Tab-separated table of C-alpha atoms in Angstrom:
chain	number	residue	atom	x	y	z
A	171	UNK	CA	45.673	0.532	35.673
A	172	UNK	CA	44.335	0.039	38.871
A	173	UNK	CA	42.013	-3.480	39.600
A	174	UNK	CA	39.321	-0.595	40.494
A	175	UNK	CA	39.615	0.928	37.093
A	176	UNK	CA	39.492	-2.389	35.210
A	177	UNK	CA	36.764	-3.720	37.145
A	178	UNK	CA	33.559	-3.044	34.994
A	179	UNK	CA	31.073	-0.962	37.315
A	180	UNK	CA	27.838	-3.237	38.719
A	181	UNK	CA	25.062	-1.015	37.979
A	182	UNK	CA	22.883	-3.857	39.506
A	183	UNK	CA	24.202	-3.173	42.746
A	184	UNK	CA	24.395	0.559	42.348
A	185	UNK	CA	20.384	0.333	41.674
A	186	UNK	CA	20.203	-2.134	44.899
A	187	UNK	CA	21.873	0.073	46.700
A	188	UNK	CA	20.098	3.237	45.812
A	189	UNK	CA	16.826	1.354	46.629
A	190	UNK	CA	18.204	0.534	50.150
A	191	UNK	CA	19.283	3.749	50.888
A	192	UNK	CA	15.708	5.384	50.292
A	193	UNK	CA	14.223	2.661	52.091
A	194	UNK	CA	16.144	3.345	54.829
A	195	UNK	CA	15.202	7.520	55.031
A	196	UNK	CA	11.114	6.200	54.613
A	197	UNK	CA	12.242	3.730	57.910
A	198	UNK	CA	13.084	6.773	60.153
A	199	UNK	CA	10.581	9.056	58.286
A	200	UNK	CA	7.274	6.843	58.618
A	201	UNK	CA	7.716	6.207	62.273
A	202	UNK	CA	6.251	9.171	63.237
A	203	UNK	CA	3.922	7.864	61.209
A	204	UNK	CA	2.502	5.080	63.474
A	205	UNK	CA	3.836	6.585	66.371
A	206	UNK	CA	1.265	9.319	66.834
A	207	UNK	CA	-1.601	7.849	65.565
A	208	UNK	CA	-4.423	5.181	66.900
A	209	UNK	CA	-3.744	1.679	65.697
A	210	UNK	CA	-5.833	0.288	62.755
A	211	UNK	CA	-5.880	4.060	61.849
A	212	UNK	CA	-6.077	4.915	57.776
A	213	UNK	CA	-2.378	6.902	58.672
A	214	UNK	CA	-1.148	4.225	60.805
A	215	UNK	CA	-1.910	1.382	58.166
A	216	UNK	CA	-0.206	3.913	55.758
A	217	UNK	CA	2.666	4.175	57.564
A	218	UNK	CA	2.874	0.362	58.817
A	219	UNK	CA	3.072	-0.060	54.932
A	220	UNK	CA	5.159	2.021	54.089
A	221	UNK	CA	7.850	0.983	56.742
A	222	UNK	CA	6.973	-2.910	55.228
A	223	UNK	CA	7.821	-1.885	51.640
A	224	UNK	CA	11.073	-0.548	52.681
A	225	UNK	CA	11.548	-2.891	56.075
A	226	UNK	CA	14.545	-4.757	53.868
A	227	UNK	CA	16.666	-2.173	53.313
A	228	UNK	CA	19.613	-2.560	55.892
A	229	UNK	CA	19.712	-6.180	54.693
A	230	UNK	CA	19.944	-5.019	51.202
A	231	UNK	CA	23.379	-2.923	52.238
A	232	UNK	CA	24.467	-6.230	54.364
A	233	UNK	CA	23.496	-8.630	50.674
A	234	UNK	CA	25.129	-5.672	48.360
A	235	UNK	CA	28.665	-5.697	50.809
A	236	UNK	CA	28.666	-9.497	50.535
A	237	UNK	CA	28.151	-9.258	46.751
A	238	UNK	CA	31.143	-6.910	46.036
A	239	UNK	CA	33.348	-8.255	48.652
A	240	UNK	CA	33.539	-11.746	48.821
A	241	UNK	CA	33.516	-12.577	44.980
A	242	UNK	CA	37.150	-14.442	45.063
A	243	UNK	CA	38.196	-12.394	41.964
A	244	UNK	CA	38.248	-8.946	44.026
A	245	UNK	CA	41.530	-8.617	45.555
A	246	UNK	CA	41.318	-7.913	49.353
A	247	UNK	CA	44.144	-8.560	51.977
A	248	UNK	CA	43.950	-8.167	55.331
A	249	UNK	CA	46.181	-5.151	55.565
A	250	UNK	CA	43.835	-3.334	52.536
A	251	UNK	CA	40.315	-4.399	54.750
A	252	UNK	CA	41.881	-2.693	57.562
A	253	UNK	CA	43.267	0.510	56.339
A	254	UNK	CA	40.738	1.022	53.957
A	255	UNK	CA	37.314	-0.381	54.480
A	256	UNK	CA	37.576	-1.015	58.405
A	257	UNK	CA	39.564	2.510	59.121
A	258	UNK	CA	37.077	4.334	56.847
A	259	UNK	CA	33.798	3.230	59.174
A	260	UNK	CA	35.546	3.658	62.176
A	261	UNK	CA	36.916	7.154	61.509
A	262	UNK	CA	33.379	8.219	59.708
A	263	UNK	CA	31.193	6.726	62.814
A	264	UNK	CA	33.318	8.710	65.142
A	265	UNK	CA	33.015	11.937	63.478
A	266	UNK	CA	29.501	11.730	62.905
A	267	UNK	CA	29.054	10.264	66.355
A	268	UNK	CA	30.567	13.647	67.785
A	269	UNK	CA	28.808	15.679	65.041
A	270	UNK	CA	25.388	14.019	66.647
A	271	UNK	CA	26.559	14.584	70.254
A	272	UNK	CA	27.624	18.229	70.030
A	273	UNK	CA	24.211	19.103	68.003
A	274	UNK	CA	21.801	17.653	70.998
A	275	UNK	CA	23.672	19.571	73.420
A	276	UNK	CA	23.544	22.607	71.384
A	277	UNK	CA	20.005	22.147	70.791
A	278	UNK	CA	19.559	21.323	74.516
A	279	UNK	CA	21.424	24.615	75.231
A	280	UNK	CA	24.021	22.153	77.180
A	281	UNK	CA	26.725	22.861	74.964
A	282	UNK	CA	29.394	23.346	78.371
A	283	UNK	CA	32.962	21.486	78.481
A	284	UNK	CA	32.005	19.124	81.115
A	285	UNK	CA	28.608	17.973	78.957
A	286	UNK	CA	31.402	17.960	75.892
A	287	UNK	CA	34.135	15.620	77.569
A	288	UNK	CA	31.098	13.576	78.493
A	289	UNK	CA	29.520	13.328	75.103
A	290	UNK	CA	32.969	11.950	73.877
A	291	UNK	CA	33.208	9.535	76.358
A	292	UNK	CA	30.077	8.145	75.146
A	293	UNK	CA	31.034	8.273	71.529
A	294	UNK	CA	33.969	5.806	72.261
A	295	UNK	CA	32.056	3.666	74.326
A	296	UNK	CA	29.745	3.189	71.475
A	297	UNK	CA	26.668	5.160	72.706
A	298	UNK	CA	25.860	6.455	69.794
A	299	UNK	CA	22.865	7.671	67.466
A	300	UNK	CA	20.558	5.045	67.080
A	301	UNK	CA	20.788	4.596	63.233
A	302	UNK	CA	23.892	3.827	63.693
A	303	UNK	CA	23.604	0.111	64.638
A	304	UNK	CA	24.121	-0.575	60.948
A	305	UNK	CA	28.237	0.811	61.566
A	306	UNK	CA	28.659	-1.200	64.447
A	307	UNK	CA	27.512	-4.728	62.884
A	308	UNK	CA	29.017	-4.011	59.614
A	309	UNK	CA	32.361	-3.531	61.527
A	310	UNK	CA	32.006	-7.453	62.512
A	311	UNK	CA	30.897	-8.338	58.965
A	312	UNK	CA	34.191	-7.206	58.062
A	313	UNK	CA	36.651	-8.945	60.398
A	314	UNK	CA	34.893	-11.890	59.177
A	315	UNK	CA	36.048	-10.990	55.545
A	316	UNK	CA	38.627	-13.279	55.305
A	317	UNK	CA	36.805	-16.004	56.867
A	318	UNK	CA	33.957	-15.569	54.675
A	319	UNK	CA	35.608	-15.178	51.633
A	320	UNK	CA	38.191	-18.296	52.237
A	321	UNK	CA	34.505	-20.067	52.382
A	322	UNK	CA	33.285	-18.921	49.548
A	323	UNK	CA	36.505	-19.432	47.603
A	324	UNK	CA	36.417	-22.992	48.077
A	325	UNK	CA	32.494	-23.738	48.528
A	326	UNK	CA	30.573	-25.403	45.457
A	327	UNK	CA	26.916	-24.038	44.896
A	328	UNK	CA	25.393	-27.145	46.948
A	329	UNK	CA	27.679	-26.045	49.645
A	330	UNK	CA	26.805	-22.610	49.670
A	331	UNK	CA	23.129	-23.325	49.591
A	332	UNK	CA	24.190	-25.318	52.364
A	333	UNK	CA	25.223	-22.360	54.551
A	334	UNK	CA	22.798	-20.118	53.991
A	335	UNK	CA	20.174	-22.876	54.970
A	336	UNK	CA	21.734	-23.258	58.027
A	337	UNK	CA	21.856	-19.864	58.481
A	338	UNK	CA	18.159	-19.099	57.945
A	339	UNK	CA	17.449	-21.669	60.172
A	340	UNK	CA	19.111	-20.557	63.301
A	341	UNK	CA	19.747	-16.162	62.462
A	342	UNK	CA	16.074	-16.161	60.939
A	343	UNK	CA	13.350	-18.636	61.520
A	344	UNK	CA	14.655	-20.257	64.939
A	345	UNK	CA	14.645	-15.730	66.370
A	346	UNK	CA	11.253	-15.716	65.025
A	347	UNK	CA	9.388	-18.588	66.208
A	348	UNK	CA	11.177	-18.664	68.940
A	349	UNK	CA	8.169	-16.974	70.880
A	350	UNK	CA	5.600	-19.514	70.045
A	351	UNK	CA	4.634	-22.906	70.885
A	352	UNK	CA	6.186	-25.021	70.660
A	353	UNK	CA	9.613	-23.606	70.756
A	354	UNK	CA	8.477	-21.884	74.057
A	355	UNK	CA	8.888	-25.383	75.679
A	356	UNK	CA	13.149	-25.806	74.622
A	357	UNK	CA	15.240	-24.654	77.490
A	358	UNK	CA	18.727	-25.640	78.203
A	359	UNK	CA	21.919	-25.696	75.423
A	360	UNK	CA	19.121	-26.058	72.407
A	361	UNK	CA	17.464	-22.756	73.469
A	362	UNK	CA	20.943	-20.863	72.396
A	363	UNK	CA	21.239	-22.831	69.073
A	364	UNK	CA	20.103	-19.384	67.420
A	365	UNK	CA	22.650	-17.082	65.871
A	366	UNK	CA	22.948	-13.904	67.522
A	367	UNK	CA	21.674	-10.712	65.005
A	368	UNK	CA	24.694	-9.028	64.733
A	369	UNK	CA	26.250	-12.354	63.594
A	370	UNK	CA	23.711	-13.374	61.671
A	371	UNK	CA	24.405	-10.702	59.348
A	372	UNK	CA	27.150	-12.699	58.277
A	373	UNK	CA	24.687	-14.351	56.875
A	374	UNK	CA	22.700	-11.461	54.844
A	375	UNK	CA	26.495	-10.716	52.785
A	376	UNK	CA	26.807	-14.686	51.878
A	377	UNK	CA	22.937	-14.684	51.015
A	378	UNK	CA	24.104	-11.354	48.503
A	379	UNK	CA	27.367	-13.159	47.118
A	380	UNK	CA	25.193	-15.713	45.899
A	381	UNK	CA	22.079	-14.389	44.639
A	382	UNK	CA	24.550	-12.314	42.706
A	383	UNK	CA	26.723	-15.113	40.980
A	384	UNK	CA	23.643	-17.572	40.807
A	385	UNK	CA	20.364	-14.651	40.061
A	386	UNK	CA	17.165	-16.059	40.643
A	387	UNK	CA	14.440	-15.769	38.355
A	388	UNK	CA	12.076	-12.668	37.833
A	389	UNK	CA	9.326	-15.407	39.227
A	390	UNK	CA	11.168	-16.711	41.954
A	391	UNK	CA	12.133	-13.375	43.024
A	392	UNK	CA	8.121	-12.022	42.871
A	393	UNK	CA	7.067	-14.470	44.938
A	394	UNK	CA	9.909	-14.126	47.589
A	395	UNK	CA	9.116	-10.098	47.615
A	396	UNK	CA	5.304	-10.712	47.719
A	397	UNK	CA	5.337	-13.129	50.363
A	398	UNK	CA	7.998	-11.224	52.337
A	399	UNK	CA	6.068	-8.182	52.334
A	400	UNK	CA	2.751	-10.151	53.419
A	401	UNK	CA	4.269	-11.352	56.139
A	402	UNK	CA	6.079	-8.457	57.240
A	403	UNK	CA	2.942	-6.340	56.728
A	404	UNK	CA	-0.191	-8.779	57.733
A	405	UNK	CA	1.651	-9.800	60.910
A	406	UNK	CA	2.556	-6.302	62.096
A	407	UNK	CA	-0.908	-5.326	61.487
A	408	UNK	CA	-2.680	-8.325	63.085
A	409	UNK	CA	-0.743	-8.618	66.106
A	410	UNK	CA	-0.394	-4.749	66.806
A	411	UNK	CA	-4.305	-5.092	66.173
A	412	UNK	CA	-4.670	-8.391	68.993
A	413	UNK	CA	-2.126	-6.935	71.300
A	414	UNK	CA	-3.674	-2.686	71.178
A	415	UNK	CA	0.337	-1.627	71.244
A	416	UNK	CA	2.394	-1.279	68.402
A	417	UNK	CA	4.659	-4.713	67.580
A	418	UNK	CA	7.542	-4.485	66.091
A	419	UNK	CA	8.917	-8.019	66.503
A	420	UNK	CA	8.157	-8.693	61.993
A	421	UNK	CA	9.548	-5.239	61.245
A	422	UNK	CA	13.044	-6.512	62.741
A	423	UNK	CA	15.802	-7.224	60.726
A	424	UNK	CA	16.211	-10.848	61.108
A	425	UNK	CA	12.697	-11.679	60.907
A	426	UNK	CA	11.564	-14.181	58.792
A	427	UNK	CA	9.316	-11.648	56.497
A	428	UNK	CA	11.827	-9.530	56.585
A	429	UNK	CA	14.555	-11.725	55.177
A	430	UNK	CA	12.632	-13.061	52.608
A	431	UNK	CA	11.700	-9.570	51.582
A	432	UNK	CA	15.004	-9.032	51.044
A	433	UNK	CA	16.024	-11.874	48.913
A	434	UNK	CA	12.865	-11.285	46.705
A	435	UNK	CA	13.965	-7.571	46.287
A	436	UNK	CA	17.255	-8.114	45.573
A	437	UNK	CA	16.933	-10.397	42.857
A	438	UNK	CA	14.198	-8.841	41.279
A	439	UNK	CA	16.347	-5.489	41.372
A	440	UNK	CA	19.460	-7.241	40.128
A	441	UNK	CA	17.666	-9.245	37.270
A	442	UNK	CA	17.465	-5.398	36.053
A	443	UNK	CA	20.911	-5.326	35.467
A	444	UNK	CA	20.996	-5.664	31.720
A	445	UNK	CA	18.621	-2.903	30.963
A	446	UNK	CA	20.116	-0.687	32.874
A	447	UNK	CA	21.929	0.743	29.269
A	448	UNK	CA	21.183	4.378	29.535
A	449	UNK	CA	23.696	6.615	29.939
A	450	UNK	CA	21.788	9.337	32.604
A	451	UNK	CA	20.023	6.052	34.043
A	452	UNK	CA	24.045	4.662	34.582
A	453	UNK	CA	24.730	8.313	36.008
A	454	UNK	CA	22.035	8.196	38.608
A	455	UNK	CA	22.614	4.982	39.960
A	456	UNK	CA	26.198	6.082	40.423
A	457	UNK	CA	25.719	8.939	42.107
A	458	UNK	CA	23.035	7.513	44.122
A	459	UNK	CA	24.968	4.786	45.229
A	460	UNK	CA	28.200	6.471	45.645
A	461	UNK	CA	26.062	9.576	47.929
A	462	UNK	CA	24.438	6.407	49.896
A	463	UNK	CA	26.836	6.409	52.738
A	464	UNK	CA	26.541	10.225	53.391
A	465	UNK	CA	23.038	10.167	53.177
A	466	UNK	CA	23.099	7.498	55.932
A	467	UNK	CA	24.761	9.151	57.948
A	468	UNK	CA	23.501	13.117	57.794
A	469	UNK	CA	19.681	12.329	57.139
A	470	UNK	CA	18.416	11.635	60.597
A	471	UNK	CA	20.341	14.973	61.754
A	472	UNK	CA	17.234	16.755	59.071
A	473	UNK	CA	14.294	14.739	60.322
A	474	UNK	CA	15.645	16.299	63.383
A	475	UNK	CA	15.524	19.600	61.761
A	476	UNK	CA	12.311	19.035	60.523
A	477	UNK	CA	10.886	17.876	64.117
A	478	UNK	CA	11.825	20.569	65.301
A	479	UNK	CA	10.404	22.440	63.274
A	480	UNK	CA	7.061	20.608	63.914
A	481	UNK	CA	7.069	19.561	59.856
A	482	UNK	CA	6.585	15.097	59.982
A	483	UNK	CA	4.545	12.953	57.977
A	484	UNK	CA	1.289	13.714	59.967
A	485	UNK	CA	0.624	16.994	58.288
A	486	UNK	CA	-0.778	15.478	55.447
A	487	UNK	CA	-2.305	12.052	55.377
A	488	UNK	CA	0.558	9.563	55.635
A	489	UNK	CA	-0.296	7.657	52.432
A	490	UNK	CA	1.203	10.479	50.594
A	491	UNK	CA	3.084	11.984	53.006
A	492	UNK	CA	5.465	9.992	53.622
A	493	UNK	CA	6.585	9.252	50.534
A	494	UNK	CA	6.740	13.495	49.430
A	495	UNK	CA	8.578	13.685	53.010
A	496	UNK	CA	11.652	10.741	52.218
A	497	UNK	CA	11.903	12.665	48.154
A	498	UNK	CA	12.548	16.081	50.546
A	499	UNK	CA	15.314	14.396	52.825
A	500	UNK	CA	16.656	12.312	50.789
A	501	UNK	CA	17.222	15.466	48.438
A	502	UNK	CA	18.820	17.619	50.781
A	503	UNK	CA	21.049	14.568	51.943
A	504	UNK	CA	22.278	14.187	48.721
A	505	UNK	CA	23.161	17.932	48.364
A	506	UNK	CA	25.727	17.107	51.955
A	507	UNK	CA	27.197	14.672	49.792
A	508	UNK	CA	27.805	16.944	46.957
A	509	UNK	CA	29.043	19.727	48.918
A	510	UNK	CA	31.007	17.098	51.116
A	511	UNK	CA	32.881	14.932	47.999
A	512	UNK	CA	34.660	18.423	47.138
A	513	UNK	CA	36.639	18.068	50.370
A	514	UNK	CA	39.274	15.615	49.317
A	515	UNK	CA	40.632	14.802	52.710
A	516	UNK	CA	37.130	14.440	54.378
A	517	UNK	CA	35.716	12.967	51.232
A	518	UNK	CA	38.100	9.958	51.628
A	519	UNK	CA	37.654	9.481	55.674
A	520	UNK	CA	34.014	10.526	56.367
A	521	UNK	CA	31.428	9.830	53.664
């Protein structure tokens, strides 16, 4: 028997994951959202809070990799990260990548050779759709792997709380407050102490590994996600309010709100775990998780669709909107994902 097939299934992780993957859909649906309306609006505060509630959600897929991958009892050598779990983004980011390229140009009525060759140039140089930042940081998280999980292999719990307090200090809070006084006055070698985003997310899959082994409390986690979200929220508000343009500096990933949002989520989804019994309820969260990638990947092609079609959140008020909108693209998502996994050979290398 495979170690897949003996390894008991982490429905915790599956619900994480089908949480994230929502969030992300009522990201790129809400925008619209506070895009097109006045600021301090009743739809632009809808929208600001929806895209708050569900501002955590590419952390969560950064916390859930680090959770499945670097517990030392999973089996991963270098040769199986690269033909498997690196070759497997690379190939699906370049397919979709194309997918992406050759639909503008259709849409554009542009669809010639020379606009073609073009559009494949740019899909190996990286210029690709804009959701799909996520693909190109998670390819770093993973040549890090084995570095990361020789770390955690060895690391006690004081150690590993260790890390991740260095790494909140310099991916997180030292990128946030960098701004404001009086961190404005550091110049020189201490003004590049911070971690870089991309490599901070290092950080987020370390953060996941050990929420995961070590859970934190129902109450603990509350008052992370409660005072993640007020941050995320209030400041978004209050400074897109003080400055009359939308700011988007607390909805960024490695914000301080945002990380702590995250954490708080996370372990109040995962303390879940043991009532997550049900049969149908185990069945969902499989098939949600196991769709999550696909649906990733194909649902900003149908809020294209829908653009197009002049259909976004502002057709109703956004409170409700938005919500009813990320239910009907998140549906038809999954149904490219159903229709998709009966392909074997693009099931494997594509979704």
């Amino acid at each position: 028997m495979s170690e897949l097939a003996k390894r008991e299934r982490d429905y915790g992780i599956d619900l994480i994951k089908v949480f994230a993957i929502i969030g992300v859909v009522m990201i790129h649906t809400c925008t619209t959202g506070y895009s097109g309306n006045s600021i301090l609006s009743f739809d632009w505060i809808s929208s600001i809070f929806w895209g708050s509630v569900s501002r955590a959600s590419v952390p969560l897929f950064f916390m859930c990799s680090g959770a499945l991958l670097l517990d030392p009892s999973r089996e991963l050598t270098l040769r199986k990260l690269y033909t498997k779990n690196v070759l497997r983004i690379v190939v699906s980011m370049l397919v979709w990548a194309s997918f992406y390229k050759v639909f503008h140009l259709a849409v554009g009525k542009a669809l010639t050779v020379a606009n073609i060759i073009q559009a494949l140039k740019e899909v190996v140089l990286f210029r690709h759709e804009y959701h799909f930042y996520f693909l190109h940081i998670i390819l770093i998280v993973y040549a890090f792997l084995p570095i990361t999980r020789a770390f955690v292999k060895s690391a006690s719990r004081k150690e590993l709380r260790y890390a991740l307090i260095v790494w909140f200090l310099l991916g997180i809070a030292y990128p946030t407050l960098k701004p404001f006084w009086p961190l404005t006055l550091i110049s020189g070698i201490p003004s590049q102490w911070m971690i870089n985003m991309t490599y901070a997310s290092i950080g987020y899959g370390l953060a996941g590994y050990y929420f995961k082994t070590y859970r934190p409390s129902v109450r603990l986690s509350a008052v992370l996600t409660a005072l993640g979200f007020s941050a995320v929220f209030g400041f978004t508000v209050y400074f897109s309010a003080k400055n009359g343009k939308l700011c988007t500096d607390y909805f960024e990933g490695m914000s301080i709100g945002v990380a702590v949002l995250a954490m708080g989520v996370f372990g109040l989804l995962y303390n879940l775990k043991d009532r997550l019994k049900a049969k149908p309820v185990q069945t969902f969260l499989r098939h949600g998780s196991n769709a999550s990638f696909c649906i990733y990947l194909v649902h900003v092609f149908w809020l294209y669709i829908f653009r197009s079609l002049k259909i976004d959140v502002n057709l109703l008020p956004c409170i409700v909107s938005v919500p009813l909108m990320v239910c009907v693209i998140a549906a038809i998502s999954y149904l490219c994902y159903a229709v998709i996994s009966r392909i074997p050979f693009v099931k494997k290398w594509i979704i």
